[in-house]
PDB file of C-alpha atoms in Angstrom:
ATOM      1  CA  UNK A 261     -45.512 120.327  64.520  1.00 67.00           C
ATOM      2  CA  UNK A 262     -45.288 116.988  63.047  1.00 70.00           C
ATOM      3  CA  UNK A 263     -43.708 116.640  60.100  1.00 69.00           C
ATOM      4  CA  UNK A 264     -46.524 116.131  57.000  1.00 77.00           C
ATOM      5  CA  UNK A 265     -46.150 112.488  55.807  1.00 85.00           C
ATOM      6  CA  UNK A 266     -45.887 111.138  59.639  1.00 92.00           C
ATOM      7  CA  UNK A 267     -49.841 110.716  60.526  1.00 93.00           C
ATOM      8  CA  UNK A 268     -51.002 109.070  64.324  1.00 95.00           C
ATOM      9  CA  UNK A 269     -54.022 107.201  64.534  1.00 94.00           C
ATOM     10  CA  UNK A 270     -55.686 104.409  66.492  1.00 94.00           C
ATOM     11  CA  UNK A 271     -54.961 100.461  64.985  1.00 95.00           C
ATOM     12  CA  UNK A 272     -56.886  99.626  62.216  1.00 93.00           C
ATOM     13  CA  UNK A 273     -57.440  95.868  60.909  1.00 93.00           C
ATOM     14  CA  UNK A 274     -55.510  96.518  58.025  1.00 93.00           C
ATOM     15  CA  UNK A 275     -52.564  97.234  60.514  1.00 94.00           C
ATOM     16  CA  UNK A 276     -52.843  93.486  62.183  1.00 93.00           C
ATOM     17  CA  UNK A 277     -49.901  91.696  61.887  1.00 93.00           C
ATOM     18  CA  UNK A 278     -47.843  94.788  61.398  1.00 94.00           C
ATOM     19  CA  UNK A 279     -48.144  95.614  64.740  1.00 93.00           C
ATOM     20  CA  UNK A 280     -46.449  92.118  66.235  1.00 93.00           C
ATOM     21  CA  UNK A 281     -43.573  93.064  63.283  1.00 94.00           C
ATOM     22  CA  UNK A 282     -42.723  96.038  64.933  1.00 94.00           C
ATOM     23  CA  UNK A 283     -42.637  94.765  68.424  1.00 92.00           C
ATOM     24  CA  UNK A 284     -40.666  92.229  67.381  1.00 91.00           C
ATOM     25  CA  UNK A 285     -38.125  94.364  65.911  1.00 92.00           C
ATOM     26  CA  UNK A 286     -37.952  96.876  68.512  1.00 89.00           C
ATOM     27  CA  UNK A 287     -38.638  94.937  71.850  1.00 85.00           C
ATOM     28  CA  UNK A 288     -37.015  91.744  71.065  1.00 86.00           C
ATOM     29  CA  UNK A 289     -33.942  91.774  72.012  1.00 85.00           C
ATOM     30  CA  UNK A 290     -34.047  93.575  75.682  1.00 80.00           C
ATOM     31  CA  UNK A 291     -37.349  91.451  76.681  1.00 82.00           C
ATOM     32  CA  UNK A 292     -35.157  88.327  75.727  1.00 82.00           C
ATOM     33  CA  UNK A 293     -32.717  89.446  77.869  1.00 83.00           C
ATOM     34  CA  UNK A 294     -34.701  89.970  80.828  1.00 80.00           C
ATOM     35  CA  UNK A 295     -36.306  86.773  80.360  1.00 77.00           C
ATOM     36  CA  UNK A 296     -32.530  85.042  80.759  1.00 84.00           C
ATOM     37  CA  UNK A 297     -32.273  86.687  83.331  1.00 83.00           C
ATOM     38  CA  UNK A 298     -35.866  85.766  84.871  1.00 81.00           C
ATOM     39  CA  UNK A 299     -34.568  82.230  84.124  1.00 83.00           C
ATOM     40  CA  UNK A 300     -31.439  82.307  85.827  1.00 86.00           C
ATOM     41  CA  UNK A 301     -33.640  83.522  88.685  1.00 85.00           C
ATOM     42  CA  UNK A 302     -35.746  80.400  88.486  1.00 87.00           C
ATOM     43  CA  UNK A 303     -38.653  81.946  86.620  1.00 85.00           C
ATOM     44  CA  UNK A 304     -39.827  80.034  83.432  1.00 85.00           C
ATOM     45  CA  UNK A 305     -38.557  80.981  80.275  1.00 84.00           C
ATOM     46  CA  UNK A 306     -41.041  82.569  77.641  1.00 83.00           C
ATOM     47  CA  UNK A 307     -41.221  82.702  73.967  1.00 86.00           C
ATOM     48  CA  UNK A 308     -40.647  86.013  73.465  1.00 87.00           C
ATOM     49  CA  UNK A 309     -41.829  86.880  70.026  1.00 89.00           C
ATOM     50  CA  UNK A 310     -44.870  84.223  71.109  1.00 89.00           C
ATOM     51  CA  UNK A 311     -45.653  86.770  73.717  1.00 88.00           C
ATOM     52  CA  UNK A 312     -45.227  89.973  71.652  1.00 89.00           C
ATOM     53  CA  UNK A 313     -47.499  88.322  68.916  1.00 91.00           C
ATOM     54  CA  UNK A 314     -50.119  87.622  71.971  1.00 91.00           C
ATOM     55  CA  UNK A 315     -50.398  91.195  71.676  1.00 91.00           C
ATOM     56  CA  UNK A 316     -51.117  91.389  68.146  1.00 92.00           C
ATOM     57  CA  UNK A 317     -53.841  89.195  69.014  1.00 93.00           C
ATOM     58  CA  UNK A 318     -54.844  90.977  71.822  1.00 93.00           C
ATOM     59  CA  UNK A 319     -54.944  94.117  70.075  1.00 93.00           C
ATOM     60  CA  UNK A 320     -56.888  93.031  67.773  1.00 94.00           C
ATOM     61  CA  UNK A 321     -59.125  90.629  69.369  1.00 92.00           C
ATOM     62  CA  UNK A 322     -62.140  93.160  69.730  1.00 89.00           C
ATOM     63  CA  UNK A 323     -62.848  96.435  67.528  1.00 88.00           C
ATOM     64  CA  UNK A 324     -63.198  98.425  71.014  1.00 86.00           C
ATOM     65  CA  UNK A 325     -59.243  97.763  71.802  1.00 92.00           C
ATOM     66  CA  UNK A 326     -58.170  98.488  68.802  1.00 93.00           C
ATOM     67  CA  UNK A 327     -58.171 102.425  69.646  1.00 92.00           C
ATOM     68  CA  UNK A 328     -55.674 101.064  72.694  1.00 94.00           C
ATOM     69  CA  UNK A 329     -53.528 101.392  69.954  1.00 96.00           C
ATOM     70  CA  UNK A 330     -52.024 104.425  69.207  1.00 96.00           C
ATOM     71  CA  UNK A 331     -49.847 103.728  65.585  1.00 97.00           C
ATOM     72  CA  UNK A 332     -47.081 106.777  64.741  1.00 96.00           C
ATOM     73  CA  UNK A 333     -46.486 106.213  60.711  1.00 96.00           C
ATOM     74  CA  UNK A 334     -44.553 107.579  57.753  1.00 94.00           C
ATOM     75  CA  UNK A 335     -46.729 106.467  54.802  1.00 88.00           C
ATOM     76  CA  UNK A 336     -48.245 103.273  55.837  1.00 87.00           C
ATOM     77  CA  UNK A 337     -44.735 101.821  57.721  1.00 93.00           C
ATOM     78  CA  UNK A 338     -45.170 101.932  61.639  1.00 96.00           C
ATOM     79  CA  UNK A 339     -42.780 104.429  63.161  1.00 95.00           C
ATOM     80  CA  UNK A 340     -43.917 104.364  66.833  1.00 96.00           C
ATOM     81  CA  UNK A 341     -46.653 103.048  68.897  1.00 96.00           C
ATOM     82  CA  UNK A 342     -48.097 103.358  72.185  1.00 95.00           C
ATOM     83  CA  UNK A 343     -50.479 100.707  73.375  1.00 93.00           C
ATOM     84  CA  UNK A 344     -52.198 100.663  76.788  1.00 93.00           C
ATOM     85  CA  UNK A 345     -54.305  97.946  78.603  1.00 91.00           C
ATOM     86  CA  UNK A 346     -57.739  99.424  79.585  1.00 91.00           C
ATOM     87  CA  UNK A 347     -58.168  96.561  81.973  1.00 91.00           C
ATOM     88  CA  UNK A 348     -55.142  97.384  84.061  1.00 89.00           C
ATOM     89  CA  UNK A 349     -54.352 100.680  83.208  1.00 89.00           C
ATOM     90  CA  UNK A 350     -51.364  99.691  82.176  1.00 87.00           C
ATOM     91  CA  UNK A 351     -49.263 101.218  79.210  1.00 88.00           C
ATOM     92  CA  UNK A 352     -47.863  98.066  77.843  1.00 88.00           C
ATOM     93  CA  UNK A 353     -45.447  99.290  74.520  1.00 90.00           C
ATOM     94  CA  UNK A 354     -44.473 103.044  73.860  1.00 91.00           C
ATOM     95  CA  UNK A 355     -41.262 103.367  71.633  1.00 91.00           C
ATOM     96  CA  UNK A 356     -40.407 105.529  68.897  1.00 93.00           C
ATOM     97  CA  UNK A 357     -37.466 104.357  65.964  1.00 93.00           C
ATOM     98  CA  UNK A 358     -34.339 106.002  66.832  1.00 90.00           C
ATOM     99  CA  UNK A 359     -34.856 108.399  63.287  1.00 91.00           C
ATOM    100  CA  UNK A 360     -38.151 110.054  65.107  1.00 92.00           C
ATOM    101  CA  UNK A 361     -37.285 110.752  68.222  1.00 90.00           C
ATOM    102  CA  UNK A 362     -37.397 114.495  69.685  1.00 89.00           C
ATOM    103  CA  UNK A 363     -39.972 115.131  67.243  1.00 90.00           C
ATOM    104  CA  UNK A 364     -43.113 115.334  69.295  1.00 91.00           C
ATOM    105  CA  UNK A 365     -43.931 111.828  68.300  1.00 94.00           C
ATOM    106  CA  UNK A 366     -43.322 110.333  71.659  1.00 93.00           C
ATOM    107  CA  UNK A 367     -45.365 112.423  73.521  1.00 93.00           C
ATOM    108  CA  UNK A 368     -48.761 113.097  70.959  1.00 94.00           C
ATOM    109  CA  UNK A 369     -49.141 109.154  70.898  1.00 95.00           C
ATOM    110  CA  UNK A 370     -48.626 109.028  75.231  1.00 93.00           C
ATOM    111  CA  UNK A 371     -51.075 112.104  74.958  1.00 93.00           C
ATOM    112  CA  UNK A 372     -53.792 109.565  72.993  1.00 94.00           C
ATOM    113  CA  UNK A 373     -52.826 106.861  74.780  1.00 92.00           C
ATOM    114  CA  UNK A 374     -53.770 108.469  78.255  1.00 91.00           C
ATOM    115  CA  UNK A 375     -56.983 110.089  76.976  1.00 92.00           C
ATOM    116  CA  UNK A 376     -58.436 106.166  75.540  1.00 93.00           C
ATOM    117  CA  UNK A 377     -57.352 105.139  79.463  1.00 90.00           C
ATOM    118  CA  UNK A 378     -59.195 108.238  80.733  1.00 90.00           C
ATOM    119  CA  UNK A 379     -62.039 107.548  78.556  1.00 91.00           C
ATOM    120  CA  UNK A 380     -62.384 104.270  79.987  1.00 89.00           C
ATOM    121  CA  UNK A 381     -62.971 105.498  83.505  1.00 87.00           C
ATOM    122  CA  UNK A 382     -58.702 105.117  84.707  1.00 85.00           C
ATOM    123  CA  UNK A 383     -57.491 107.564  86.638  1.00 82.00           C
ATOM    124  CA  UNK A 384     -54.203 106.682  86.502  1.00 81.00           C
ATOM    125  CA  UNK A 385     -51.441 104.935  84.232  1.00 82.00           C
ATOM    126  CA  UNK A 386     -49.218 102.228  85.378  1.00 82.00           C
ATOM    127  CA  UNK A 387     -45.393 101.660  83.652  1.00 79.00           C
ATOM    128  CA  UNK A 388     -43.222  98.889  84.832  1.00 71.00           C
ATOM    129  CA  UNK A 389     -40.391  99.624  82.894  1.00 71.00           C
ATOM    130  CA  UNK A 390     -37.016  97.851  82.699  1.00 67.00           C
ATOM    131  CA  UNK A 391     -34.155  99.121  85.377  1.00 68.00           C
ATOM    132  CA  UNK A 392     -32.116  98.466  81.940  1.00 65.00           C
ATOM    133  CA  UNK A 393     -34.232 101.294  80.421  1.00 66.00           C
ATOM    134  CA  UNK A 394     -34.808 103.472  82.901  1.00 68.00           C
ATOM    135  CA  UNK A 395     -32.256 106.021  82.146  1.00 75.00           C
ATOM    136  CA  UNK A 396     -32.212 109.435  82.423  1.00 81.00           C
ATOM    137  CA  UNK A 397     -33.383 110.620  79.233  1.00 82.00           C
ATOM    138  CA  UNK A 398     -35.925 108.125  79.176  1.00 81.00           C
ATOM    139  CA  UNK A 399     -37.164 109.145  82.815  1.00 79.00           C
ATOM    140  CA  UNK A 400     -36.648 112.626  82.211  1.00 84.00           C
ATOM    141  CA  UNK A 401     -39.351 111.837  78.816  1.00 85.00           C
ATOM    142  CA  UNK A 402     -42.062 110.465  81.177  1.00 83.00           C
ATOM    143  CA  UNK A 403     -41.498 113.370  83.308  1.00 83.00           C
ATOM    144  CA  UNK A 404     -42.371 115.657  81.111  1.00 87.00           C
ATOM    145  CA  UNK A 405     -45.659 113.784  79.665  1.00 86.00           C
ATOM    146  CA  UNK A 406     -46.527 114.173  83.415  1.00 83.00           C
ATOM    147  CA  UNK A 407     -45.583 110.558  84.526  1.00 77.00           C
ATOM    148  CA  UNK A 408     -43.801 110.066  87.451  1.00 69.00           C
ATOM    149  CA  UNK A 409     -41.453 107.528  89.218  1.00 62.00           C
ATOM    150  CA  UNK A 410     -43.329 106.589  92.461  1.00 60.00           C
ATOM    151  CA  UNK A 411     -41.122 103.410  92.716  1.00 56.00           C
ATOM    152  CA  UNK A 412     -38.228 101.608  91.610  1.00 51.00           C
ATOM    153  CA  UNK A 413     -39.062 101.314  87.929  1.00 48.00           C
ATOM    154  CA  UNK A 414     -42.702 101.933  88.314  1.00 49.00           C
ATOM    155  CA  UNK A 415     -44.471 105.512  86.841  1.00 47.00           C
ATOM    156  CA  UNK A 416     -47.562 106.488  87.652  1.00 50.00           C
ATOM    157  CA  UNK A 417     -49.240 109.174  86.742  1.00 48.00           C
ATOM    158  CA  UNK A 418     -51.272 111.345  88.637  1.00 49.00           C
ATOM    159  CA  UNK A 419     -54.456 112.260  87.101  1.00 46.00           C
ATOM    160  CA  UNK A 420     -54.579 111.288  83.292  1.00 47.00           C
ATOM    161  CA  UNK A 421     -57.106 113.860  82.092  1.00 37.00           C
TER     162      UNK A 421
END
């Protein structure tokens, strides 16, 4: 049972802007370093926080993605979010704040994320996720939400209904 002042809901406009805050302060630093290391592979260097911004925008481009979305909150201050790309089937951000964890949080918003993919006619979920964060407890997580390594640092998920 969630505790009573944490509430999960799809994105709302009101929440634009917040969104890009958080994934700023919680992605930030590991996608910038995987993108030095993309560039000392050759690959062009990205603006990170351009790119995690983009998905602000994206987000919120159209009221029909906003319920890709998923928002975890105390009060009105974003505690987690999971946010999944209808048009690939892809879940792009799921991360809860270090305070929250093993309470649930993780898995309800996967749980709403996979049913907006479902109800958009995916059958499965796709994860690329970072060798760097692919650790046990974090595979072991995934596991139990009933997504599954099928290759090196890809998940799938069987059947997302």
């Amino acid at each position: 049972m969630l505790p009573e002042e944490i509430t999960i809901s799809a994105a709302n406009f009101e929440d634009q802007g917040k969104l890009a805050e958080y994934l700023i302060e919680v992605f930030y630093e590991e996608l910038q370093s995987i993108n030095d290391i993309a560039a000392g592979n050759g690959m062009p260097k990205l603006d990170i926080k351009e790119e995690l911004l983009a998905a602000d925008d994206f987000y919120f481009s159209t009221v029909e993605l906003m319920d890709c979305c998923i928002l975890a909150k105390d009060r009105e201050k974003i505690i987690g979010v999971c946010c999944v790309n209808p048009y690939t089937s892809t879940l792009q951000y799921l991360s809860i704040k270090n305070d929250y964890r093993r309470k649930g949080i993780g898995s309800r918003i996967l749980s709403l994320g996979k049913k907006v993919l479902s109800g958009r006619s995916c059958s499965h979920i796709k994860l690329d996720i970072p060798e760097s964060l692919s650790n046990e407890a974090t595979l072991a997580f995934f596991e139990k939400n009933k997504v599954f390594l099928v290759a090196r640092n890809i998940l799938l998920s069987g059947k997302i209904f």
